[in-house]
Short mmCIF file of C-alpha atoms and ligand atoms in Angstrom, two decimals:
data_model
loop_
_atom_site.label_atom_id
_atom_site.label_comp_id
_atom_site.label_asym_id
_atom_site.label_seq_id
_atom_site.Cartn_x
_atom_site.Cartn_y
_atom_site.Cartn_z
CA MET A 236 -37.64 26.07 -36.72
CA HIS A 237 -40.84 24.41 -36.18
CA GLU A 238 -43.70 24.67 -33.81
CA PHE A 239 -43.28 21.28 -31.90
CA THR A 240 -41.41 21.98 -28.62
CA PHE A 241 -41.24 20.90 -25.22
CA LYS A 242 -42.73 23.08 -22.43
CA ASP A 243 -42.63 21.41 -18.89
CA ASN A 244 -41.46 18.12 -20.26
CA GLU A 245 -44.60 18.02 -22.43
CA LEU A 246 -44.38 18.06 -26.25
CA HIS A 247 -46.59 20.71 -27.56
CA CYS A 248 -47.87 21.59 -31.18
CA GLU A 249 -47.83 25.23 -30.95
CA ASN A 250 -49.61 25.96 -27.79
CA ILE A 251 -51.43 22.56 -27.45
CA LYS A 252 -50.31 19.57 -25.51
CA VAL A 253 -49.79 16.76 -27.92
CA ALA A 254 -50.90 14.24 -25.16
CA ASP A 255 -54.22 16.20 -24.87
CA ILE A 256 -54.86 15.71 -28.60
CA ALA A 257 -54.13 11.95 -28.11
CA LYS A 258 -56.80 11.81 -25.52
CA LYS A 259 -59.39 12.74 -28.24
CA VAL A 260 -57.86 11.18 -31.48
CA ALA A 261 -56.92 7.65 -31.72
CA THR A 262 -53.25 6.79 -32.39
CA PRO A 263 -51.50 6.56 -34.67
CA PHE A 264 -52.30 9.97 -36.28
CA TYR A 265 -50.41 12.74 -38.16
CA LEU A 266 -50.41 15.97 -36.44
CA TYR A 267 -49.63 19.22 -38.41
CA SER A 268 -48.80 22.81 -37.42
CA TYR A 269 -50.61 25.41 -39.50
CA LYS A 270 -48.09 28.12 -38.29
CA THR A 271 -44.97 26.10 -39.26
CA LEU A 272 -46.44 25.23 -42.47
CA ILE A 273 -47.24 28.87 -43.34
CA ASP A 274 -43.91 30.17 -41.93
CA HIS A 275 -41.86 27.90 -44.19
CA TYR A 276 -43.85 29.00 -47.23
CA ARG A 277 -43.14 32.59 -46.15
CA LYS A 278 -39.36 31.96 -45.66
CA ILE A 279 -39.05 30.96 -49.36
CA ARG A 280 -41.37 33.86 -50.49
CA THR A 281 -39.58 36.47 -48.55
CA ALA A 282 -36.04 35.01 -49.69
CA PHE A 283 -37.08 35.36 -53.44
CA ARG A 284 -39.03 38.44 -53.12
CA ALA A 285 -36.75 40.44 -55.34
CA ILE A 286 -38.17 38.39 -58.32
CA ASN A 287 -41.34 37.66 -57.18
CA PRO A 288 -41.55 33.94 -58.24
CA LEU A 289 -44.59 31.77 -58.40
CA ILE A 290 -44.17 29.29 -55.50
CA CYS A 291 -46.05 26.12 -56.34
CA PHE A 292 -46.16 23.92 -53.24
CA SER A 293 -45.61 20.28 -54.33
CA VAL A 294 -48.83 18.46 -53.52
CA LYS A 295 -47.23 15.04 -53.50
CA SER A 296 -45.38 15.96 -50.39
CA ASN A 297 -48.55 16.59 -48.30
CA SER A 298 -51.79 16.46 -50.05
CA ASN A 299 -54.09 16.94 -47.19
CA LEU A 300 -56.90 19.41 -48.41
CA ALA A 301 -56.61 21.63 -45.33
CA ALA A 302 -52.70 22.11 -45.74
CA LEU A 303 -53.20 22.94 -49.60
CA ARG A 304 -56.15 25.18 -48.70
CA ALA A 305 -54.00 26.84 -45.96
CA LEU A 306 -51.19 27.51 -48.55
CA VAL A 307 -53.45 28.63 -51.26
CA ARG A 308 -55.13 31.09 -48.97
CA ASN A 309 -51.66 32.49 -48.39
CA GLY A 310 -51.04 32.88 -52.17
CA ALA A 311 -49.23 29.63 -53.09
CA GLY A 312 -49.83 27.93 -56.30
CA LEU A 313 -49.66 24.09 -56.62
CA ASP A 314 -47.33 21.61 -58.36
CA ILE A 315 -49.30 18.43 -59.46
CA VAL A 316 -48.41 15.03 -60.84
CA SER A 317 -51.62 13.38 -61.38
CA GLY A 318 -55.42 13.52 -62.08
CA GLY A 319 -55.90 12.90 -58.28
CA GLU A 320 -53.73 15.75 -57.40
CA LEU A 321 -55.52 18.06 -59.82
CA TYR A 322 -58.90 16.88 -58.21
CA ARG A 323 -57.43 17.83 -54.81
CA ALA A 324 -56.10 21.17 -56.13
CA ARG A 325 -59.35 22.20 -57.44
CA LEU A 326 -61.05 21.17 -54.15
CA ALA A 327 -58.57 23.57 -52.33
CA GLY A 328 -59.74 26.29 -54.34
CA VAL A 329 -56.38 27.12 -56.30
CA ASN A 330 -56.45 29.55 -58.95
CA PRO A 331 -55.72 27.56 -62.19
CA ARG A 332 -53.31 30.04 -63.42
CA LYS A 333 -51.00 28.84 -60.45
CA VAL A 334 -51.12 25.22 -61.12
CA VAL A 335 -48.25 23.37 -62.99
CA TYR A 336 -48.31 19.79 -64.03
CA ALA A 337 -45.23 17.41 -64.05
CA GLY A 338 -44.78 13.69 -64.33
CA VAL A 339 -43.73 11.42 -66.95
CA GLY A 340 -46.81 9.50 -67.59
CA LYS A 341 -49.81 11.81 -67.83
CA LYS A 342 -52.71 10.16 -69.64
CA ARG A 343 -55.08 11.49 -71.96
CA SER A 344 -57.96 11.99 -69.45
CA GLU A 345 -55.50 13.72 -67.05
CA ILE A 346 -54.32 16.02 -69.62
CA GLU A 347 -57.91 16.75 -70.71
CA ASP A 348 -59.04 17.60 -67.20
CA ALA A 349 -56.13 19.86 -66.67
CA VAL A 350 -56.70 21.71 -70.13
CA ARG A 351 -60.20 22.24 -69.33
CA PHE A 352 -59.30 23.52 -65.82
CA GLY A 353 -56.79 26.01 -67.47
CA ILE A 354 -53.58 25.22 -65.70
CA LEU A 355 -50.60 27.58 -66.16
CA PHE A 356 -48.05 24.91 -67.41
CA PHE A 357 -47.75 21.44 -68.49
CA ASN A 358 -44.08 20.34 -67.62
CA VAL A 359 -43.45 17.86 -70.46
CA GLU A 360 -41.01 15.05 -70.25
CA SER A 361 -41.00 13.29 -73.65
CA GLU A 362 -41.88 14.06 -77.32
CA ASP A 363 -44.72 11.50 -77.17
CA GLU A 364 -46.21 13.61 -74.42
CA LEU A 365 -45.79 16.67 -76.37
CA ASP A 366 -47.78 15.01 -79.21
CA GLU A 367 -50.46 13.87 -76.60
CA ILE A 368 -51.07 17.43 -75.25
CA GLN A 369 -51.06 18.86 -78.78
CA ASN A 370 -53.66 16.39 -79.82
CA THR A 371 -55.79 16.89 -76.69
CA ALA A 372 -55.46 20.83 -76.78
CA GLY A 373 -56.31 20.71 -80.59
CA SER A 374 -59.44 18.64 -80.06
CA LEU A 375 -60.59 20.96 -77.25
CA LYS A 376 -59.73 23.91 -79.50
CA LYS A 377 -57.44 25.44 -76.74
CA LYS A 378 -54.06 26.80 -76.71
CA VAL A 379 -51.81 25.70 -73.75
CA ASN A 380 -48.46 26.59 -72.13
CA VAL A 381 -45.80 24.05 -72.11
CA ALA A 382 -42.40 24.03 -70.44
CA ILE A 383 -40.04 21.20 -71.42
CA ARG A 384 -38.41 19.45 -68.49
CA ILE A 385 -34.74 19.26 -69.05
CA ASN A 386 -32.45 16.75 -67.44
CA PRO A 387 -29.32 18.77 -66.71
CA ASP A 388 -27.27 15.67 -65.77
CA VAL A 389 -26.02 17.05 -62.68
CA ILE A 390 -25.13 15.05 -59.49
CA PRO A 391 -27.31 16.20 -56.63
CA ARG A 392 -25.72 14.22 -53.62
CA THR A 393 -28.72 12.75 -52.09
CA HIS A 394 -30.13 9.35 -51.76
CA ARG A 395 -30.24 7.60 -55.08
CA TYR A 396 -33.89 6.92 -54.97
CA ILE A 397 -34.68 10.62 -54.84
CA ALA A 398 -32.18 12.09 -57.22
CA THR A 399 -33.72 12.82 -60.46
CA GLY A 400 -31.35 15.28 -62.18
CA LYS A 401 -28.82 12.69 -63.34
CA GLY A 402 -28.78 11.63 -66.94
CA GLU A 403 -29.76 7.93 -66.35
CA THR A 404 -32.94 8.72 -64.60
CA LYS A 405 -36.43 8.79 -66.39
CA PHE A 406 -37.01 12.28 -65.84
CA GLY A 407 -36.70 15.29 -68.39
CA LEU A 408 -35.01 15.45 -71.78
CA ASP A 409 -31.40 15.86 -72.65
CA PHE A 410 -30.32 19.04 -74.08
CA GLU A 411 -30.09 17.67 -77.70
CA THR A 412 -33.82 16.70 -77.72
CA VAL A 413 -34.78 19.70 -76.12
CA HIS A 414 -33.11 21.83 -78.73
CA LYS A 415 -34.74 19.76 -81.59
CA ILE A 416 -38.10 20.40 -80.01
CA PHE A 417 -37.71 24.22 -79.86
CA ASN A 418 -36.57 24.01 -83.32
CA SER A 419 -39.85 22.59 -84.31
CA ARG A 420 -42.27 24.60 -82.28
CA TRP A 421 -44.37 25.05 -85.47
CA ARG A 422 -45.34 21.33 -85.41
CA TYR A 423 -47.47 21.93 -82.18
CA PRO A 424 -49.98 24.71 -83.23
CA ASN A 425 -52.12 24.44 -79.99
CA LEU A 426 -48.99 24.61 -77.73
CA ASN A 427 -47.23 27.66 -76.60
CA ILE A 428 -43.67 26.19 -75.76
CA ASN A 429 -42.62 29.01 -73.69
CA GLY A 430 -40.83 27.65 -70.71
CA VAL A 431 -38.19 25.31 -69.26
CA HIS A 432 -38.23 23.19 -66.22
CA ILE A 433 -35.78 21.39 -64.00
CA HIS A 434 -36.16 19.32 -60.81
CA ILE A 435 -32.83 17.68 -59.88
CA GLY A 436 -33.84 15.84 -56.80
CA SER A 437 -34.95 16.00 -53.20
CA GLN A 438 -33.44 16.64 -49.82
CA ILE A 439 -30.55 18.46 -51.32
CA LEU A 440 -28.58 20.24 -48.56
CA ASP A 441 -26.41 22.74 -50.41
CA ALA A 442 -27.00 25.12 -53.32
CA GLU A 443 -24.11 24.00 -55.60
CA PRO A 444 -26.07 21.36 -57.64
CA PHE A 445 -28.94 23.84 -58.13
CA GLU A 446 -26.45 26.51 -59.34
CA ASN A 447 -24.76 24.02 -61.63
CA ALA A 448 -28.15 23.02 -63.08
CA ILE A 449 -29.45 26.52 -63.51
CA LYS A 450 -26.08 27.62 -65.18
CA LYS A 451 -26.25 24.76 -67.54
CA VAL A 452 -29.75 25.70 -68.57
CA LEU A 453 -29.24 29.33 -69.00
CA GLU A 454 -26.25 28.64 -70.99
CA PHE A 455 -28.08 26.31 -73.20
CA LEU A 456 -30.64 28.84 -73.84
CA LYS A 457 -28.06 31.54 -74.63
CA VAL A 458 -26.02 29.40 -77.05
CA TYR A 459 -28.90 28.15 -79.00
CA LYS A 460 -30.76 31.42 -78.93
CA ILE A 461 -33.92 29.85 -77.38
CA GLU A 462 -36.44 32.22 -76.35
CA VAL A 463 -38.78 31.44 -73.31
CA GLU A 464 -40.69 33.36 -70.84
CA TYR A 465 -40.71 31.08 -67.82
CA PHE A 466 -37.74 29.15 -66.00
CA ASN A 467 -39.18 26.66 -63.41
CA ILE A 468 -36.30 25.84 -61.19
CA GLY A 469 -38.22 22.78 -59.28
CA GLY A 470 -38.05 21.87 -55.60
CA GLY A 471 -35.70 19.81 -53.71
CA LEU A 472 -34.53 21.92 -50.76
CA GLY A 473 -33.45 19.83 -47.90
CA ILE A 474 -34.50 20.03 -44.28
CA ILE A 475 -33.03 19.13 -40.87
CA TYR A 476 -34.24 15.63 -39.87
CA SER A 477 -31.22 15.00 -37.46
CA ILE A 478 -27.80 16.69 -37.83
CA GLU A 479 -28.11 18.01 -41.44
CA ASN A 480 -26.88 21.50 -41.88
CA PRO A 481 -28.93 22.56 -45.03
CA GLN A 482 -28.85 25.90 -46.72
CA THR A 483 -31.67 28.17 -45.56
CA ALA A 484 -34.05 29.71 -47.89
CA LYS A 485 -32.06 32.87 -47.59
CA SER A 486 -28.66 31.44 -48.59
CA PHE A 487 -30.17 29.33 -51.28
CA ALA A 488 -31.77 32.42 -52.63
CA LYS A 489 -28.41 34.36 -52.31
CA SER A 490 -26.61 31.73 -54.44
CA VAL A 491 -29.09 31.35 -57.26
CA LEU A 492 -30.90 34.88 -57.24
CA PRO A 493 -28.05 36.77 -59.24
CA LEU A 494 -28.42 34.10 -62.07
CA LEU A 495 -32.01 34.16 -62.22
CA ARG A 496 -32.43 37.80 -62.13
CA LYS A 497 -29.85 38.21 -64.83
CA SER A 498 -31.87 35.71 -67.11
CA GLY A 499 -34.90 38.21 -67.01
CA LEU A 500 -37.23 35.15 -67.01
CA LYS A 501 -40.24 34.61 -64.86
CA ILE A 502 -39.26 32.23 -62.14
CA ILE A 503 -41.41 29.19 -60.66
CA LEU A 504 -40.33 27.31 -57.72
CA GLU A 505 -41.81 24.00 -56.48
CA PRO A 506 -40.77 23.30 -53.14
CA GLY A 507 -42.51 20.43 -51.06
CA ARG A 508 -40.60 19.00 -48.16
CA PHE A 509 -39.05 22.46 -47.30
CA ILE A 510 -42.56 23.65 -46.54
CA SER A 511 -44.26 20.55 -45.10
CA GLY A 512 -41.62 18.34 -43.81
CA ASN A 513 -40.99 19.83 -40.30
CA SER A 514 -44.58 20.97 -39.96
CA GLY A 515 -45.78 17.48 -39.29
CA ILE A 516 -45.00 14.59 -36.71
CA LEU A 517 -46.61 11.06 -36.45
CA VAL A 518 -47.82 10.39 -33.03
CA THR A 519 -47.85 6.72 -32.09
CA ARG A 520 -48.59 4.71 -28.97
CA VAL A 521 -46.60 2.12 -27.27
CA VAL A 522 -48.32 -1.29 -27.56
CA TYR A 523 -45.62 -3.48 -25.97
CA ASN A 524 -42.24 -3.53 -24.76
CA LYS A 525 -39.98 -6.63 -25.70
CA ARG A 526 -36.36 -7.70 -24.97
CA THR A 527 -34.52 -10.21 -26.73
CA PRO A 528 -31.06 -11.51 -25.79
CA ARG A 529 -29.69 -9.28 -28.64
CA LYS A 530 -32.09 -6.30 -28.42
CA ARG A 531 -34.60 -3.99 -26.81
CA PHE A 532 -37.62 -3.30 -28.97
CA ILE A 533 -40.50 -0.69 -28.51
CA ILE A 534 -43.29 -2.02 -30.54
CA VAL A 535 -45.61 0.95 -31.23
CA ASP A 536 -49.01 1.23 -33.11
CA GLY A 537 -47.59 3.13 -36.27
CA GLY A 538 -45.98 1.06 -38.83
CA MET A 539 -44.31 1.11 -42.27
CA ASN A 540 -47.70 1.45 -43.85
CA ASP A 541 -48.20 4.74 -41.97
CA LEU A 542 -44.58 6.03 -42.65
CA ILE A 543 -42.64 4.27 -45.12
CA ARG A 544 -39.56 6.52 -45.21
CA PRO A 545 -37.29 4.68 -42.80
CA SER A 546 -38.01 1.17 -44.39
CA LEU A 547 -37.78 2.62 -48.06
CA TYR A 548 -34.86 4.91 -47.80
CA GLU A 549 -33.40 4.12 -44.42
CA ALA A 550 -34.47 7.81 -43.65
CA TYR A 551 -33.78 9.04 -40.15
CA HIS A 552 -36.65 10.61 -38.26
CA LYS A 553 -36.06 11.68 -34.74
CA ILE A 554 -38.28 9.74 -32.18
CA VAL A 555 -39.07 11.35 -28.76
CA PRO A 556 -41.47 10.52 -26.05
CA VAL A 557 -44.44 12.80 -25.97
CA SER A 558 -44.23 13.25 -22.28
CA LEU A 559 -40.90 13.20 -20.47
CA ARG A 560 -40.46 11.84 -16.92
CA GLU A 561 -38.09 13.37 -14.53
CA ASP A 562 -35.90 10.35 -14.84
CA SER A 563 -35.96 10.18 -18.58
CA SER A 564 -32.48 10.88 -19.26
CA ASP A 565 -31.23 8.26 -16.67
CA THR A 566 -33.22 5.42 -18.17
CA ALA A 567 -32.32 6.17 -21.79
CA GLU A 568 -30.95 2.97 -23.52
CA LYS A 569 -30.78 1.85 -27.04
CA ALA A 570 -34.10 0.42 -28.93
CA ASP A 571 -35.40 -0.36 -32.05
CA VAL A 572 -38.78 1.50 -32.46
CA VAL A 573 -40.81 -1.08 -34.70
CA GLY A 574 -44.39 -1.34 -36.04
CA PRO A 575 -46.84 -4.11 -35.92
CA ILE A 576 -46.28 -5.16 -39.72
CA CYS A 577 -45.08 -8.64 -40.46
CA GLU A 578 -41.80 -7.52 -42.11
CA SER A 579 -38.54 -7.09 -40.71
CA GLY A 580 -38.14 -3.89 -42.74
CA ASP A 581 -41.03 -2.42 -40.55
CA PHE A 582 -39.27 0.10 -38.16
CA LEU A 583 -39.35 3.60 -37.48
CA GLY A 584 -35.92 3.93 -35.99
CA LYS A 585 -33.05 1.60 -35.10
CA ASP A 586 -30.87 1.74 -32.23
CA ARG A 587 -32.25 4.85 -30.76
CA LEU A 588 -31.52 6.23 -27.33
CA ILE A 589 -34.86 6.26 -25.78
CA PRO A 590 -36.04 6.25 -21.89
CA TYR A 591 -37.88 3.70 -20.49
CA VAL A 592 -41.50 3.78 -21.94
CA ARG A 593 -44.52 2.05 -20.56
CA ARG A 594 -47.23 0.30 -22.66
CA GLY A 595 -49.74 3.17 -23.63
CA ASP A 596 -47.08 5.82 -23.65
CA LEU A 597 -46.88 8.19 -26.72
CA LEU A 598 -43.91 8.71 -28.94
CA ALA A 599 -43.59 11.23 -31.56
CA VAL A 600 -41.82 10.65 -34.93
CA MET A 601 -40.54 14.11 -36.10
CA GLY A 602 -40.16 15.49 -39.40
CA ALA A 603 -43.21 13.46 -40.89
CA GLY A 604 -44.94 16.28 -42.59
CA ALA A 605 -43.72 15.56 -46.03
CA TYR A 606 -44.04 12.10 -47.61
CA GLY A 607 -45.48 10.85 -44.45
CA PHE A 608 -49.39 10.34 -45.06
CA THR A 609 -48.95 10.61 -48.67
CA MET A 610 -46.97 7.63 -49.01
CA SER A 611 -48.97 5.44 -46.55
CA SER A 612 -50.87 2.38 -47.58
CA ASN A 613 -53.18 -0.30 -46.49
CA TYR A 614 -50.60 -2.97 -46.25
CA ASN A 615 -51.43 -5.72 -43.69
CA SER A 616 -55.01 -4.33 -44.13
CA ARG A 617 -54.40 -1.63 -41.64
CA PRO A 618 -56.80 1.45 -42.11
CA ARG A 619 -54.79 4.59 -42.89
CA PRO A 620 -54.47 7.03 -39.78
CA SER A 621 -56.24 10.33 -39.34
CA GLU A 622 -54.69 13.64 -39.94
CA VAL A 623 -54.98 16.50 -37.48
CA MET A 624 -54.02 20.16 -37.79
CA VAL A 625 -53.57 22.87 -34.99
CA ILE A 626 -54.77 26.10 -35.98
CA GLY A 627 -54.55 28.88 -33.61
CA ARG A 628 -55.91 27.58 -30.31
CA LYS A 629 -57.65 24.53 -31.64
CA PHE A 630 -56.96 21.35 -33.30
CA TYR A 631 -59.06 20.00 -36.16
CA VAL A 632 -59.26 16.51 -37.45
CA THR A 633 -58.56 17.26 -41.29
CA ARG A 634 -58.88 13.62 -42.31
CA GLN A 635 -60.89 11.06 -40.42
CA ALA A 636 -58.90 7.47 -39.89
CA GLU A 637 -59.99 4.96 -42.17
CA ARG A 638 -62.58 2.21 -40.82
CA HIS A 639 -62.43 -1.48 -41.62
CA ALA A 640 -65.16 -0.96 -44.06
CA ASP A 641 -62.99 1.59 -46.11
CA LEU A 642 -60.41 -1.23 -46.56
CA VAL A 643 -62.83 -3.40 -48.80
CA ARG A 644 -64.66 -0.41 -50.47
CA GLY A 645 -65.22 -1.32 -54.11
CA GLU A 646 -64.22 -5.07 -53.62
CA THR A 647 -66.71 -7.64 -54.60
CA ILE A 648 -66.84 -11.50 -54.35
CA PRO A 649 -67.95 -12.71 -57.95
CA LYS A 650 -71.09 -14.76 -57.91
CA VAL A 651 -69.31 -17.84 -58.94
CA LEU A 652 -67.48 -17.81 -55.51
CA LYS A 653 -70.78 -17.49 -53.58
N1 LIG B 3 -41.16 19.08 -58.34
C1 LIG B 3 -41.07 17.75 -58.94
C2 LIG B 3 -41.15 17.79 -60.34
C3 LIG B 3 -40.81 16.59 -58.04
O1 LIG B 3 -40.69 15.50 -58.47
C4 LIG B 3 -40.76 16.92 -56.67
C5 LIG B 3 -40.53 15.63 -55.87
C6 LIG B 3 -40.84 18.15 -56.21
C7 LIG B 3 -40.90 19.27 -57.03
C8 LIG B 3 -40.59 18.51 -54.77
O2 LIG B 3 -39.55 17.91 -54.13
P1 LIG B 3 -39.07 18.47 -52.71
O3 LIG B 3 -39.10 20.01 -52.61
O4 LIG B 3 -40.30 17.96 -51.83
O5 LIG B 3 -38.03 17.80 -52.32
N2 LIG B 3 -40.56 10.23 -51.27
C9 LIG B 3 -39.25 10.99 -51.25
C10 LIG B 3 -39.14 12.16 -52.09
C11 LIG B 3 -39.44 12.05 -53.46
C12 LIG B 3 -39.49 13.41 -54.24
C13 LIG B 3 -40.34 13.30 -55.46
N3 LIG B 3 -40.28 14.55 -56.13
C14 LIG B 3 -39.00 10.99 -49.81
O6 LIG B 3 -39.79 10.66 -49.03
O7 LIG B 3 -37.95 11.58 -49.38
#
């Protein structure tokens, strides 16, 4: 469920007409519903209430400060993967003891900042990284918590670009190496290696691969008598973009809770998309209509630089007119919804049944709250769009659209070229 619904043929975000927001905010823009964001966070919290896990929202899915602040205020922790995300996490006022830090390539300066901030866990992905964190913590005279990311080698049945839990990906460590690390804990006097971590992929629709991975890890800990305090089971819960039928938070919890409870470990979850995905849309305006002998095109002012998921993963995002006309259903005809970028891969949707639209009409690209703005770029020197959040009866611009001057910030023409 989300808060983007039609009332009297007008798409609303909670109780505000999207078209009214578009009168005040230039398109394209991302529009988020505070209520949907928090509702989805609470769904997971409620489903797992029996074990009271730490829920660390995955910042990479939606890093807008207002979204982070909203979740933090409601008790969430944050899952970060870079110094930049740490910076955002701090600005959002997160409790350092609710921050976990993953990623295969943490640099010394990033590790240092995170140690100083006092985060709860580093999720470590290699022996080199373990040495680097040991050295950093040693020179700062700090003791830090470390969880080892295990690659459980399971098949998560999702797009190959977003599957991480298979043996051949760069993520995590194999069981043998993990065993070796736990046997040499003494080598790391400044590390408290007291957790294990998995994250098997993203947009996973059924609980089975999670169950398999969790079982594998718990069995491993048991067989080798490895004692840890925490088990971070990652994120990856899939959502509905079109006709998917994903597990609910409740059914997911039902299948993994017995395993987790029995383990007696403290549990951490890192959902991103489940919380943010359906809490946002991309609002875009029709620039031109175009017909060729082969196709109908709707050219809009949002492109692959604003939302790259369709181009990159052939991801499906539902596209709907923001204002439906009486005859909308009669005029529906297949069209490609494309952006202004000079690439044939620049599309938001292909062969979609969309009613006749006029220049200047608004279209909404649904399910764009996760990996939407955060993957946007300035390609074709396009300023990135604004982000807007509806909170209660009002909407707030939570990030201004970039201006042309932002595009060249930091660039200089060397004197020799003047
Ligand atoms: N934890 C770790 C260690 C991760 O790498 C990720 C996502 C998450 C948690 C959150 O996963 P989620 O619950 O959102 O599935 N750009 C792709 C998704 C890449 C996911 C990367 N890692 C997309 O647009 O579908």
